[in-house]
Structures are given as structure tokens and as C-alpha cells.
Coordinates of C-alpha atoms in Angstrom, one line a residue:
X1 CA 98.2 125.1 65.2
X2 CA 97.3 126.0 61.8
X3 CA 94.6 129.2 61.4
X4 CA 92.9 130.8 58.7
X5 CA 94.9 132.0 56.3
X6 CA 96.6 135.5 55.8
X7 CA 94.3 138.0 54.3
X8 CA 94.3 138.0 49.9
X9 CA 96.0 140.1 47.7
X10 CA 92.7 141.3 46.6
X11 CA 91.1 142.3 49.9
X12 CA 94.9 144.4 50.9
X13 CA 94.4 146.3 47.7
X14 CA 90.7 147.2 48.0
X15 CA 91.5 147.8 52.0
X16 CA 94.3 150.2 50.6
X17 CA 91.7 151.8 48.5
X18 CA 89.3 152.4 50.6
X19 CA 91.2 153.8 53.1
X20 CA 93.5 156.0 50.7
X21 CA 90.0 157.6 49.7
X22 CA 88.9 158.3 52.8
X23 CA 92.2 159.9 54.2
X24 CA 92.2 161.6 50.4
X25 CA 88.6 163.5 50.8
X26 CA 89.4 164.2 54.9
X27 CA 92.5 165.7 53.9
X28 CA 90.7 167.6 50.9
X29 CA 88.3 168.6 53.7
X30 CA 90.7 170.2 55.9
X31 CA 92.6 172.1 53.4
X32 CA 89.6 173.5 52.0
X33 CA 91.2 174.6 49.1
X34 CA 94.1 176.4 50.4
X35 CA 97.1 175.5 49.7
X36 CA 99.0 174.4 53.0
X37 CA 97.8 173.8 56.7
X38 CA 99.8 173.8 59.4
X39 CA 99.2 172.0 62.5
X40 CA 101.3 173.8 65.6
X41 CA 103.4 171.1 67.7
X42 CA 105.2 173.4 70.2
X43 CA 108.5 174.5 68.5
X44 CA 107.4 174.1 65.3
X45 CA 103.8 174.0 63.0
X46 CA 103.8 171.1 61.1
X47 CA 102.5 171.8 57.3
X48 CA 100.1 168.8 56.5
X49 CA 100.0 169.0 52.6
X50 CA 103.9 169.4 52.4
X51 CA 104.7 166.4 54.3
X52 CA 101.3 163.9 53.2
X53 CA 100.1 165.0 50.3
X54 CA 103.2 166.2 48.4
X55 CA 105.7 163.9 50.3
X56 CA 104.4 161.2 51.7
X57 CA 102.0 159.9 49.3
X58 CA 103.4 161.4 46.5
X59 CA 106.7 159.3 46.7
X60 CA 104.8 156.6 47.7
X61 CA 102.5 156.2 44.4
X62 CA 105.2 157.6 42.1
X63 CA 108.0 154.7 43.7
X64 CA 104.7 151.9 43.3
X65 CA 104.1 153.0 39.8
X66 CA 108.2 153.3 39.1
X67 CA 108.2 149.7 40.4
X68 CA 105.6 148.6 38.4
X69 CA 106.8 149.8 34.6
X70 CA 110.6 148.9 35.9
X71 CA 109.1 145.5 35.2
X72 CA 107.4 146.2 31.6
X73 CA 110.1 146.1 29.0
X74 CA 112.1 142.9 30.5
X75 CA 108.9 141.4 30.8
X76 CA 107.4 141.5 27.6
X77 CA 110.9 140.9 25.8
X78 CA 111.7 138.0 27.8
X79 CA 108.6 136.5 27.6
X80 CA 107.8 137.2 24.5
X81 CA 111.0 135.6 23.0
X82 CA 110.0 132.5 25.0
X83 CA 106.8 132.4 23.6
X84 CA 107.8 132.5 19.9
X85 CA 110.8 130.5 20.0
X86 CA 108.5 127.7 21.0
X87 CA 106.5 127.7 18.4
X88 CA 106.5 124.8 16.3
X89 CA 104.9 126.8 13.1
X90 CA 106.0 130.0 11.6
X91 CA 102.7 130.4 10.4
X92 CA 101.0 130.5 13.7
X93 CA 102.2 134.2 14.3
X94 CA 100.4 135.7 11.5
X95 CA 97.2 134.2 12.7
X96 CA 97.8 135.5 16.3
X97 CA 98.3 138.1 14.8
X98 CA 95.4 138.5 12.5
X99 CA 92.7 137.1 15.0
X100 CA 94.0 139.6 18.1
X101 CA 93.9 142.5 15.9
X102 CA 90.6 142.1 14.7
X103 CA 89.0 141.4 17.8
X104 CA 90.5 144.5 19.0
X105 CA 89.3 146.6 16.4
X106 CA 85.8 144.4 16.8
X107 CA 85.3 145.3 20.7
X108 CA 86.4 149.2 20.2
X109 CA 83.8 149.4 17.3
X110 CA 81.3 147.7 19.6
X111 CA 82.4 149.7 22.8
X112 CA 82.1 153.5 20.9
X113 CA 78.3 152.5 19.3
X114 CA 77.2 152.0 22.9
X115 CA 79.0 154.8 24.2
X116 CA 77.0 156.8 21.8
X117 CA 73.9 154.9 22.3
X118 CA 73.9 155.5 25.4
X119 CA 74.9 159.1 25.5
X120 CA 72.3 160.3 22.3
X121 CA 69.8 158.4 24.8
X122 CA 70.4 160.4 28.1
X123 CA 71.7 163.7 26.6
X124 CA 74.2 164.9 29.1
X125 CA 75.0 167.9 27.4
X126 CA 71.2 169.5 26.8
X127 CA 71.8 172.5 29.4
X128 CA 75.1 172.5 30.0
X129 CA 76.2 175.7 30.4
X130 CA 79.5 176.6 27.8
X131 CA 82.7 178.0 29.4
X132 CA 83.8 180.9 28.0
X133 CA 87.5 180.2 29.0
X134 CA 87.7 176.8 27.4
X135 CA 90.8 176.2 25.6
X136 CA 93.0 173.2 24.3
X137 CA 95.9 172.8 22.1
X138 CA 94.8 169.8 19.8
X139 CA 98.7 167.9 18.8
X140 CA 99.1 166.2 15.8
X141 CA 98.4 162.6 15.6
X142 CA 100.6 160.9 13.1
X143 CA 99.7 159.0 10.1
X144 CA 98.8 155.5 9.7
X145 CA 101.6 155.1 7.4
X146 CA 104.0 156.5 10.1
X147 CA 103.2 154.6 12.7
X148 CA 103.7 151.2 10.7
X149 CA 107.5 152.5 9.8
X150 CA 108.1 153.6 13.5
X151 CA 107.0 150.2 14.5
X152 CA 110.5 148.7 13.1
X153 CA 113.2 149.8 15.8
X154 CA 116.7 151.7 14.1
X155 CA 118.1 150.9 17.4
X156 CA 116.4 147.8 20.1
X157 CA 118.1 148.7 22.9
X158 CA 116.9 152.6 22.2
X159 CA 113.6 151.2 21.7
X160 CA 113.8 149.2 25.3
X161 CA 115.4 152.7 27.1
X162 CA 112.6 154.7 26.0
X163 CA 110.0 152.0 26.9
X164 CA 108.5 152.0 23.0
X165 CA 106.1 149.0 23.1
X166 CA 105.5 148.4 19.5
X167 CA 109.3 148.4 18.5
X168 CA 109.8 146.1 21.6
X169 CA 107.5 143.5 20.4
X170 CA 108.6 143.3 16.3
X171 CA 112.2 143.1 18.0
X172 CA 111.3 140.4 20.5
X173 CA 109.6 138.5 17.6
X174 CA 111.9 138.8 14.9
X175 CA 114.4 137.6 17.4
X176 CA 112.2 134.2 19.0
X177 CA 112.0 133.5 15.2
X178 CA 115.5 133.7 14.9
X179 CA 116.5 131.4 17.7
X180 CA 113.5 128.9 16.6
X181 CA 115.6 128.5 13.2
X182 CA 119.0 128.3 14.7
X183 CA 119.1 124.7 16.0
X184 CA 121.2 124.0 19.0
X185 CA 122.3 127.5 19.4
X186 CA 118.8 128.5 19.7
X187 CA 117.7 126.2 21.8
X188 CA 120.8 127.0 24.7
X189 CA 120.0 130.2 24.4
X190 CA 115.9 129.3 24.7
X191 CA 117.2 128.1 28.0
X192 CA 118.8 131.0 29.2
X193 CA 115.7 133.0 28.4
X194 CA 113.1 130.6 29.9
X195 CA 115.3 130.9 33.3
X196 CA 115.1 134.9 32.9
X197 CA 111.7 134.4 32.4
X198 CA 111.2 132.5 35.6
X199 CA 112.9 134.7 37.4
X200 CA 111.4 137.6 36.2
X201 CA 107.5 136.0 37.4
X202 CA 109.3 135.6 40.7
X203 CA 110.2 139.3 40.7
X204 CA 106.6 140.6 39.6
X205 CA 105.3 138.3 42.8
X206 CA 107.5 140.0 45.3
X207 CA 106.4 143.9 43.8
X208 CA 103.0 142.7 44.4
X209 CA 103.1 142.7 47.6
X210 CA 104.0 146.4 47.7
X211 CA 100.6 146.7 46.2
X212 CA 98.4 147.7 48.9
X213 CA 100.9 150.5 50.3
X214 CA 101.5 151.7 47.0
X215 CA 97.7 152.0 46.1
X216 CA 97.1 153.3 49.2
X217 CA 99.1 156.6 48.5
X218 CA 98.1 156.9 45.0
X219 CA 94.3 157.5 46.1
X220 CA 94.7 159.4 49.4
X221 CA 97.0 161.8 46.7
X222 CA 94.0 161.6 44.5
X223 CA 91.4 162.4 46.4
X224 CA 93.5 165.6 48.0
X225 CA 93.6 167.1 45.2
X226 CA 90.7 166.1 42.5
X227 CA 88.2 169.0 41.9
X228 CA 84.7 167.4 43.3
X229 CA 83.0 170.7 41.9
X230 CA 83.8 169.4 39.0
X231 CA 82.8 166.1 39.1
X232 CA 79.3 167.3 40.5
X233 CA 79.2 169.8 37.4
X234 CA 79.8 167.3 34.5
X235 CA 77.8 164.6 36.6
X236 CA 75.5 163.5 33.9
X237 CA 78.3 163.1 31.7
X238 CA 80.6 161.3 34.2
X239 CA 77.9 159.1 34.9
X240 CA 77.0 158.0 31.0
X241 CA 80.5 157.4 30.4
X242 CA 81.0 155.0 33.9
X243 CA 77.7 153.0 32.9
X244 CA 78.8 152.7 29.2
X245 CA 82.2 151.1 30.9
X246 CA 80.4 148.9 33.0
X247 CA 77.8 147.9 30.2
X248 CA 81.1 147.1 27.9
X249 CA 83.0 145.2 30.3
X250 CA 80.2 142.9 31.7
X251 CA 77.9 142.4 29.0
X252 CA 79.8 143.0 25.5
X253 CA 82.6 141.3 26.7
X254 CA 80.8 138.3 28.3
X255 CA 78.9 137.8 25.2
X256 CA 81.8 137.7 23.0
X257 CA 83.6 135.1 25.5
X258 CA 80.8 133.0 25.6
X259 CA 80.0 133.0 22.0
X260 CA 83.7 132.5 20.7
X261 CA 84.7 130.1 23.3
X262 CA 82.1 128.5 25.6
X263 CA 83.7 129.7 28.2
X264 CA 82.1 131.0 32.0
X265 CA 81.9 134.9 31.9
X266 CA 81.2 134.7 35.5
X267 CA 84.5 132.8 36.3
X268 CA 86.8 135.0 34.0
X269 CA 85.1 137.8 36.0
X270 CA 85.8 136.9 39.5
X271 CA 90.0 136.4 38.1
X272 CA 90.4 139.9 36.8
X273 CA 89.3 141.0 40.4
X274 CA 93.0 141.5 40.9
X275 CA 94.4 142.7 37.4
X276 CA 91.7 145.4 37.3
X277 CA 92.1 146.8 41.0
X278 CA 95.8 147.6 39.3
X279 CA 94.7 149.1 36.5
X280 CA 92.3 151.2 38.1
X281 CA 95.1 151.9 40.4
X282 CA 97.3 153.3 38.1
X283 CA 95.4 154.2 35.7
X284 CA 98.1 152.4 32.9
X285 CA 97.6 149.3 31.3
X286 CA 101.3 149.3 30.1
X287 CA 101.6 149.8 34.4
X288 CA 99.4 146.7 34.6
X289 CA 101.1 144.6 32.1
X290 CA 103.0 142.2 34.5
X291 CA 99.8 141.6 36.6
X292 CA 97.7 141.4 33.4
X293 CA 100.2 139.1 31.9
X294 CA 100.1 137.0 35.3
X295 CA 96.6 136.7 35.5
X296 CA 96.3 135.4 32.0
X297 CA 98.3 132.6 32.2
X298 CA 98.4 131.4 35.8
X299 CA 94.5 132.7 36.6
X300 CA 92.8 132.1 33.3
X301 CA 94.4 129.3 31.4
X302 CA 96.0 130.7 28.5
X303 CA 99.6 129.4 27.8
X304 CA 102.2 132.0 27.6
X305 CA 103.0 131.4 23.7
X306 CA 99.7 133.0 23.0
X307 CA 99.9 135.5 25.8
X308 CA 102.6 137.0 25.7
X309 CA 102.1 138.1 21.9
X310 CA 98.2 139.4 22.8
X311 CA 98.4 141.0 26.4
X312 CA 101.3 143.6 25.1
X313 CA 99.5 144.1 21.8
X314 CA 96.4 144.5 23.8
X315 CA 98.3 146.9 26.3
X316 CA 99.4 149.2 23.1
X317 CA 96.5 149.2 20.7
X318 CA 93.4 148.3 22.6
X319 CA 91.6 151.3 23.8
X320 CA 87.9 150.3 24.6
X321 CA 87.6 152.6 27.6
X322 CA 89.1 155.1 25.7
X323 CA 86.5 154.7 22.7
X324 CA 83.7 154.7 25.0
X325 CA 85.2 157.9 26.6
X326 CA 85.5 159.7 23.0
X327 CA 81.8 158.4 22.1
X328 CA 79.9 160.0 24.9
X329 CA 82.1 163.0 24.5
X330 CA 81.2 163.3 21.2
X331 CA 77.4 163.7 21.5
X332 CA 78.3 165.3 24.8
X333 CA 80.2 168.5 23.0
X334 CA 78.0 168.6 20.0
X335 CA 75.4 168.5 22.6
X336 CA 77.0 171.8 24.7
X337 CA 77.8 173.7 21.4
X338 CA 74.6 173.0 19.6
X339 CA 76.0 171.2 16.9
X340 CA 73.4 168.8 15.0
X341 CA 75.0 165.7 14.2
X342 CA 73.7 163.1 11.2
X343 CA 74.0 159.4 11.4
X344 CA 76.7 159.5 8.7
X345 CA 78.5 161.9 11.1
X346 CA 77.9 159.1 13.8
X347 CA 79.0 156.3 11.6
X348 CA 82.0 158.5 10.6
X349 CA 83.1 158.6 14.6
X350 CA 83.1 154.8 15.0
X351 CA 85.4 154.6 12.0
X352 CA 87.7 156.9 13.1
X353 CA 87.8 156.2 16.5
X354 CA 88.3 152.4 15.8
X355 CA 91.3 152.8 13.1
X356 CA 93.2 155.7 15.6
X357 CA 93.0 153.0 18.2
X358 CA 95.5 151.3 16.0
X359 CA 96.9 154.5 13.7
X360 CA 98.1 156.2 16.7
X361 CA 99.3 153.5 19.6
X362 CA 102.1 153.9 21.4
X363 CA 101.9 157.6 21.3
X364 CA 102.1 160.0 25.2
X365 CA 98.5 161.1 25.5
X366 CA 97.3 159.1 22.8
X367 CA 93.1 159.5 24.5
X368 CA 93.1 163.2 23.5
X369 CA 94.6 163.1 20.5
X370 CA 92.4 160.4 19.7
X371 CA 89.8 162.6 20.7
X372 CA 90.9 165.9 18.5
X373 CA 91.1 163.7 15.4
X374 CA 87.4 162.3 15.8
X375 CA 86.2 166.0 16.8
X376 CA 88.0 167.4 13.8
X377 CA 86.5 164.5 11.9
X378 CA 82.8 165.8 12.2
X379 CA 83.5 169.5 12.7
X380 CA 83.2 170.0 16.5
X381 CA 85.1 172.3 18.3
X382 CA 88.4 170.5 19.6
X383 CA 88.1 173.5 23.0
X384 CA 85.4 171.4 24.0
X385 CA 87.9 168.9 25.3
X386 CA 88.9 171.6 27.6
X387 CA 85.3 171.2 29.4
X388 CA 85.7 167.3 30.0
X389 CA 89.5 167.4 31.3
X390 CA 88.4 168.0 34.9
X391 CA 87.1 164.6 35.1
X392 CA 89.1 162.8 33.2
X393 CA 91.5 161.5 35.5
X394 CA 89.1 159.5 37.8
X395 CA 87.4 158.5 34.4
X396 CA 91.0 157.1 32.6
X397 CA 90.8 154.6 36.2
X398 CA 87.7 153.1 35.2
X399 CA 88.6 153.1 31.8
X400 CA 92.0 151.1 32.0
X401 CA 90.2 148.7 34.3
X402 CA 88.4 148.3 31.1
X403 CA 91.0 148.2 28.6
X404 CA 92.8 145.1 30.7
X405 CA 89.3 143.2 31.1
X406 CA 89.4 143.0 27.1
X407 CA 93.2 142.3 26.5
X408 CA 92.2 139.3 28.8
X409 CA 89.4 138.5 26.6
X410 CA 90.4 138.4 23.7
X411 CA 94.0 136.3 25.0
X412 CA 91.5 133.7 26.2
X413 CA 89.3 133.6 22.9
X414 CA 92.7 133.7 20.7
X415 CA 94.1 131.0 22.7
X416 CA 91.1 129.0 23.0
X417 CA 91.0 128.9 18.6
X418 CA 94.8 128.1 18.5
X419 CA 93.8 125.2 21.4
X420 CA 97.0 126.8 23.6
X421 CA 94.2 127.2 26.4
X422 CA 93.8 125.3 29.8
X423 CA 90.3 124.6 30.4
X424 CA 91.2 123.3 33.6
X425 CA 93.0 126.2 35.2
X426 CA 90.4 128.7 33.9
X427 CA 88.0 126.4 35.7
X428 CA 90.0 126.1 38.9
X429 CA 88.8 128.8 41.3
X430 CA 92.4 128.2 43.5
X431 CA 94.3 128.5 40.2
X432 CA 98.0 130.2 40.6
X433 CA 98.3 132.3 43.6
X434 CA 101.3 133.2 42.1
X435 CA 100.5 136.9 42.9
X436 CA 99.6 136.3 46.6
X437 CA 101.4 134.4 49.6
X438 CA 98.8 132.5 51.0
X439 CA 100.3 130.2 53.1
X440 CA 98.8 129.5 57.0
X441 CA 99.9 130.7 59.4
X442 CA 100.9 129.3 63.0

């Protein structure tokens, strides 16, 4: 007899959550800040944080994560070679190009003016008490110029080892337009690659299923060891930068959607459940990719010679969350320090925070530096990133969450303009359950 059906993806991972936070804190509570507890079994005490925190759930999360950015690379390369190689005009790539990038650099510029809206409106540094040993070592972003010239690889296969995102994707389009102009040879290796491809998909299904397990041991890790003191010190400013997030990713981006495309915000929504539990997860949108790449294609519509060009350009150089993050800290240290700001100064952030977003992807720890260069920008003191760092790591969840929701966007609204958009699929509330097994059971 057939019954209801297995339980989703979606409910494993939030079950996985949940419960990974609530072993997380009870652990927290029982070590009480020391650093090991031993519970006696007879001929031996058993130390709890050795085997859990640092064992257990460590391996756990780092093998999920491992799992997850094994995937990246082939992924994009594959898929992105598929997607180019199909296309029927040359030209079409400098207007992906073109419209993604400007929609990116359009929803960052949106996402820091209400970061800082919001922030010069609640003021969550009037009264906040300086540190006097706040410190941080500010590293040098590099130039625009330098980025553009380290976006060409010396070496591909280099470029794949060390997971560089950029190089990957001027590689994996040079060659897609190479096989699109090498008749029959192109097209019998165009098979070749649409089989990896396929395979591949089939691969990123089977890791999903890891999901819940793996989430599950990131947060109980989490939650063992995050400083809640210091969560409940910066709690006005932790809070500003969560409802700027929120405010972002359900109203900016839903009016953008529905302005560009017609399209149901409500719907698109309801199918990133799954791509943003990931990124929240693990906190990586280059992590995420596979899921977000999934989700675009098989949830919301867009075909994959659109997607695949946007989702890992999205993944590298959009940086919403991390905008919003650098706004309210902004007014937040000038705030701490004193330090009057002007509307110039303002207008001056936004700039610089949108063009980094772009001048500096691709490079490890990219949210600080970010930060430095648009706290040098206006004369703030770059130690007052030292004051923020605390919370940053349960922020940088919420905030990749973010950064996927728009890479989804903006695929839908650039795929919607080039017409490479299924209105039916995005419409489809069953569409693709490629990322779940949902068959009955008997």
C-alpha cells in the first residue's frame, strides 16, 4: 500500500538545524567556558568536547563542506562549456555579460543605501562603549586593474587546482566558444561534455542527501563555541544588520523581479527555501554553487545556457550581504568613535563598496578587506573592525543566504530578457525534485 511520502529535503535540513543548535548551546552550557569536560564511565572519563565538539562534529561539517566545493570547479567548467557551446550567437555572451554585471552592481548599490538607511536611523553605535584592546591588521586589496589581468589564467588546470573562480569561467568560455566554431569536432566533443554534465547533476543529487547530517554538525560545532556575550553586546548592531538582510532579500529583490520580469516573488521565494538553508549552512556561496546552480534551472526555469554564465559570476562578484554588512558597520564605527560623517562621505561608501564588490572578487576574506578599503575611504579607524568580528560569523550565514537569493534573481531576470526562461517550470510548484528522492513508500 502506498503512504505519504518520505519527509523533503527541506524539512531534513531545517530538522538538522534545529537540532544541531540545540545540542550546540546545551553543549555550550555544560562546558561553561572551560575547555574540556569529562564525563567518568568506570575505567575511564570520557572528555565531551574532544570527542563531539572537536571530533565528531568537527569532521562531520568539514567532510559536508569538503563534499560540497569537491563539486564547484567540475561543475561550473562542465556546465559552463555546455552552456556556451550552444549558443547560436557570439554576441549573446557580451550581453549576458553586460546585463548580469550591471544588475549586480545595481542590487549592491541598492543593498548598502538601506543598510545605511537603516543604520543612521536606529544608531547602534550611540553608547557603545570603545575597546581599548581593539586591533586589526587591514591587508591590501588589489587594484582594479590587477584583478582584470589575474582574471586570464597562465595555467587552466592551475586555475581549476586552486579553485580560482574568475580564471575558471574566461577558460570555460573561451573554450565553449571554441568548440561552437569547430564544426563536427566541436560538436562530438559537445557530447562528451553534455554526458559529464549529466553525470555530474546526478552526483550533486546524491551529496544532497548528506545534507541534513552534515548541517547538523556544522551548527551543534557552531553553537559550542560562538561567544553569546558577544552577540548580546553588539545586539543593536547585529540586529540592524539582520533586518537590513531581510528587508534586501524580500522587498528589494521582489521588486526588481517583478518590475523586470513579471514574474511571482512569492513563488521564486518558496524555491530558494532549499538553496538558501545551504548557504546559510555553510556560510559559502562558492559552497552553495551546485545547489544554487540546481535550483535555478530545475526550480526556477532558467535554461542552463544562461545559468551557468550568471550563478558562478554571481557566486564571485555579488556581495549584497556583504554590502549591507559594510554599510551598517560604517555608521556603526563612526558612530563608536565619534566620527561625524557628511552625505558626500556617505555617497563616497556606496561607491566604493559597489566597485570593490567587483575590483576585489575572488580574493580569501574578500568582506574585510572590502571593509578596510571603505573605512580608509572616509577616514575611520580600520581597528574598529576588530569590535564587529565577534559576530560576524553567525552574520556571514545570513548574509550568504542573501548573496544566493540575488544570483537567483538576477539569472531569472537575465534569462527572462534573452527569452532562455521557462515560465512553466517557475510556475510549477512540483518542478524538479532533482535535489530530493521523493518517491512513496510501501
Amino acid at each position: 500500500m502506498q503512504i505519504n511520502k518520505k519527509t523533503s529535503l527541506t524539512s531534513r535540513i531545517m530538522f538538522g538545524m534545529v537540532a544541531g543548535v540545540m545540542i550546540g548551546l546545551l553543549l555550550q552550557a555544560l562546558l561553561a567556558g572551560q575547555t574540556e569536560v569529562y564525563i567518568p564511565l568506570g575505567l575511564f572519563d570520557f572528555p565531551v568536547k574532544s570527542v563531539f565538539v572537536d571530533g565528531f562534529f568537527h569532521i562531520g561539517g568539514q567532510i559536508f563542506i569538503a563534499s560540497l566545493k569537491m563539486l564547484v570547479v567540475p561543475l561550473v567548467f562542465i556546465s559552463l562549456v555546455c552552456g556556451t557551446c550552444s549558443l547560436s550567437d557570439p554576441k549573446k555572451l557580451g550581453r549576458l555579460g553586460g546585463k548580469s554585471i550591471g544588475l549586480y552592481l545595481l542590487t549592491t548599490a541598492v543593498a548598502i543605501t538601506v543598510a545605511i538607511s537603516l543604520a543612521l536611523l536606529v544608531s547602534p553605535g550611540v553608547g557603545y562603549d570603545v575597546p581599548t584592546n581593539a586591533s586589526f591588521d587591514a591587508k591590501q586589496a588589489p587594484t582594479l586593474v590587477q584583478v582584470i589581468i589575474n582574471m586570464f589564467p597562465t595555467n587552466p588546470i592551475s586555475a581549476m587546482a586552486e579553485g580560482n573562480m574568475l580564471q575558471v569561467i574566461v577558460f570555460a568560455l573561451l573554450f565553449g566558444i571554441a568548440m561552437a566554431l569547430s564544426g563536427e569536432a566541436g560538436k562530438r566533443i559537445a557530447t562528451i561534455f553534455e554526458d559529464l554534465n549529466t553525470v555530474i547533476l546526478k552526483l550533486v543529487t546524491l551529496l544532497m542527501n548528506l545534507a541534513p547530517y552534515g548541517v547538523f554538525c556544522l551548527m551543534a560545532k557552531l553553537f559550542t563555541t560562538i561567544e553569546m556575550d558577544l552577540i548580546i553586546g553588539l545586539a543593536k548592531y547585529f540586529f540592524v544588520v539582520v533586518a537590513a538582510l531581510f528587508i534586501h532579500a524580500l522587498i528589494n529583490y521582489s521588486i526588481i523581479l517583478k518590475t523586470l520580469t513579471g514574474l511571482s516573488p512569492i513563488k521564486f521565494l518558496r524555491k530558494m527555501k532549499d538553496a538558501c538553508l545551504f548557504a546559510f549552512s555553510t556560510s559559502s556561496s562558492s559552497a552553495t554553487m551546485p545547489v544554487t546552480l540546481e535550483t535555478a534551472t530545475k526550480k526556477l526555469g532558467a535554461h542552463n545556457s544562461v545559468a551557468s554564465f550568471t550563478v558562478p559570476l554571481g557566486a564571485t562578484i555579488n556581495m549584497d550581504g556583504t554590502a549591507i554588512m559594510q554599510g551598517v558597520a560604517t555608521v556603526f564605527i563612526a558612530q563608536v568613535f565619534a566620527v561625524d560623517l557628511t552625505i558626500s562621505d556617505y555617497l563616497m561608501v556606496i561607491l566604493t563598496a559597489t566597485l570593490a564588490s567587483v575590483g576585489t572578487a575572488g580574493v580569501p576574506g574578500v568582506g574585510l578587506i572590502m571593509l578596510a578599503m571603505v573605512l580608509n575611504q572616509v577616514g575611520l579607524p580600520v581597528e574598529g573592525i576588530a569590535i564587529i568580528m565577534g559576530v560576524d560569523r553567525l552574520l556571514d550565514m545570513t548574509r550568504t543566504a542573501v548573496n544566493v537569493t540575488g544570483d537567483c534573481m538576477v539569472t531569472c531576470v537575465v534569462a527572462k530578457s534573452e527569452k532562455e526562461f521557462d515560465v512553466e517550470v517557475f510556475n510549477d510548484p512540483n518542478a524538479a525534485k532533482t535535489l530530493e528522492e521523493n518517491k512513496p513508500i510501501s
